[in-house]
Each structure stands twice: as C-alpha cells, then as structure tokens.
Amino acid sequence: MFENILIATDGSEQSEASVSKGLDLAESLGSHVHSVYVVETEATYILTVGLGDDEMEEYKQYGEETVTGVVDRAADRGLDGTGVVRTGNVAAEIVEYAENNDIDLIVTGKQGRGAISKYIGSTAEKVARMSDVPVTIVGKGAK
C-alpha cells in the first residue's frame, strides 16, 4: 500500500519525531524511504533571515548531511533510501517531489526550524492542503 514514503525533514530537534515515526512505518511496511530537505528561497524568508551565497551553501551542505543521516538510518533497518536536497518554497517542493516520484505517503513534523512560520502558516499545513498524496503530521512529543 505504501511502497514509497517521503520523510520531509529540516534536521531540527522538532523534526526528529517525524523522522522516527516515518522510519518505523516504513520498516513495518517494507517501504522505500525518500528523505527531502528543502532550502527555503522565498523572498520573505531570505529578507528576514538575510541569506547570502555562503549561507545558502551552508544550508545545502547541512541538508545533504541531514538526508544522508535519514537514509543511513533507513539502511540500518534494511530499507532502501533516497536523499534529496531541493531549493525553493518548502511546501511546494515537497509536494512536487511527492507527485514526481510516486510517493504514497508524506510524513512531516508539526513545527520545525522556521521561526517565521508561526506568522505565515506552518509548512506541514501547507503541504497537507496542497498535496493529493496523504500526509501524516507528527508532533514533536509523538512516541
């Protein structure tokens, strides 16, 4: 039923619960794990945070380390995994990846790294509204 599970992560402590739950689910179903990290490039975010070229490269490197960690954890459970770093609007990039890669379920955290997100709406809510793929939103206290 869920052959391909997408675990969207920003590498934050808050997203750890969604990564763990996503991996648990993938292991129980024998699913292929896709991990996606998106470097936000929306103008509002860049102006607020002040990202230059050096900072963008740092975020991309951090993203690579983050998705590699998820894929390695999947491999430790005997699962195949794919890790991808994208740039753009976080919710739109997650949904586009899901649509283009036969994803059966998106697993994401309730609130992550973006301090501005509480003012403009959470990424998880946007993904759930935009996606035709089922979305599971995991709170940071999930066990």
XYZ file of C-alpha atoms in Angstrom:
143
model
C 0.000 0.000 0.000
C 2.738 2.488 0.959
C 5.638 1.447 -1.253
C 7.273 4.888 -1.175
C 7.257 7.046 1.941
C 8.583 10.593 1.865
C 10.019 11.885 5.126
C 10.356 15.651 4.916
C 12.853 16.994 7.440
C 14.633 20.189 8.303
C 17.088 18.450 10.612
C 15.721 20.189 13.691
C 15.176 18.521 17.026
C 11.445 19.006 16.491
C 11.540 17.020 13.242
C 13.196 14.017 14.909
C 9.808 12.625 15.973
C 8.550 12.642 12.387
C 11.741 11.022 11.114
C 11.479 8.265 13.732
C 7.774 7.672 13.060
C 8.330 7.693 9.307
C 11.133 5.157 9.614
C 9.047 2.969 11.954
C 6.195 2.959 9.458
C 8.497 2.306 6.500
C 10.121 -0.587 8.337
C 6.780 -2.173 9.228
C 5.671 -1.960 5.586
C 8.986 -2.583 3.836
C 8.723 0.781 2.082
C 11.370 2.690 0.164
C 12.293 5.804 2.173
C 12.678 9.162 0.456
C 14.103 11.954 2.596
C 13.784 15.540 1.391
C 15.321 18.693 2.832
C 14.362 21.993 1.228
C 16.430 25.159 1.454
C 13.867 27.960 1.604
C 14.397 30.584 -1.100
C 11.181 32.585 -0.788
C 11.958 36.316 -0.811
C 10.217 36.973 2.516
C 12.338 34.347 4.241
C 15.591 35.472 2.647
C 14.937 39.119 3.533
C 14.031 38.200 7.100
C 16.950 35.848 7.685
C 19.425 37.506 5.314
C 20.752 34.561 3.311
C 23.689 35.207 1.027
C 25.561 32.765 -1.213
C 27.749 31.467 1.621
C 24.759 30.855 3.868
C 22.875 29.121 1.052
C 25.811 26.748 0.543
C 25.926 26.068 4.279
C 22.206 25.236 4.280
C 22.644 22.945 1.263
C 25.548 21.159 2.970
C 23.509 20.831 6.156
C 20.647 19.460 4.070
C 22.928 16.850 2.483
C 24.111 15.739 5.915
C 20.529 15.629 7.170
C 19.097 13.481 4.368
C 22.173 11.235 4.384
C 21.531 10.636 8.081
C 17.926 9.616 7.397
C 18.951 7.331 4.513
C 21.650 5.745 6.707
C 19.103 5.120 9.455
C 16.790 3.526 6.876
C 19.647 1.289 5.700
C 20.292 0.237 9.315
C 16.719 -1.094 9.264
C 17.249 -2.936 5.987
C 15.407 -0.354 3.884
C 16.379 1.304 0.634
C 16.517 5.062 0.760
C 16.948 8.152 -1.367
C 18.002 11.544 -0.041
C 17.395 14.792 -1.907
C 18.115 18.458 -1.209
C 15.990 20.980 -3.088
C 15.693 24.749 -3.089
C 12.539 26.826 -3.303
C 9.279 27.164 -1.431
C 9.413 24.355 1.117
C 5.807 23.149 0.858
C 5.714 23.395 -2.934
C 8.992 21.498 -3.310
C 7.847 18.697 -1.006
C 4.562 18.315 -2.888
C 6.266 18.454 -6.292
C 8.775 15.795 -5.260
C 5.952 13.579 -3.997
C 3.989 13.945 -7.224
C 7.007 13.249 -9.436
C 8.306 10.231 -7.509
C 5.236 8.045 -6.934
C 5.158 8.831 -3.221
C 2.323 7.091 -1.375
C 2.616 8.956 1.941
C 4.308 12.137 3.156
C 5.456 12.230 6.780
C 6.393 15.622 8.201
C 6.780 17.343 11.538
C 4.363 19.784 13.070
C 6.811 22.657 13.519
C 10.434 22.870 12.591
C 13.205 25.338 12.161
C 11.454 28.307 10.549
C 10.869 30.983 13.204
C 8.757 32.983 10.778
C 6.457 30.005 10.084
C 4.150 30.803 13.003
C 3.296 34.062 11.272
C 2.738 32.763 7.756
C 1.335 29.309 8.493
C 3.113 26.048 9.039
C 4.790 24.159 6.250
C 3.022 20.962 7.335
C -0.379 22.610 6.970
C 0.538 23.938 3.541
C 1.755 20.515 2.403
C -1.475 18.916 3.619
C -3.573 21.489 1.748
C -1.560 21.336 -1.485
C -0.930 17.601 -1.758
C -3.052 14.904 -3.353
C -0.821 12.414 -1.516
C -1.871 11.535 2.069
C 0.082 13.493 4.690
C 0.848 12.414 8.246
C 1.828 15.281 10.544
C 3.759 14.155 13.620
C 4.028 16.287 16.758
C 7.402 16.543 18.460
C 6.151 14.630 21.508
C 4.960 11.602 19.490
C 6.130 8.235 20.753
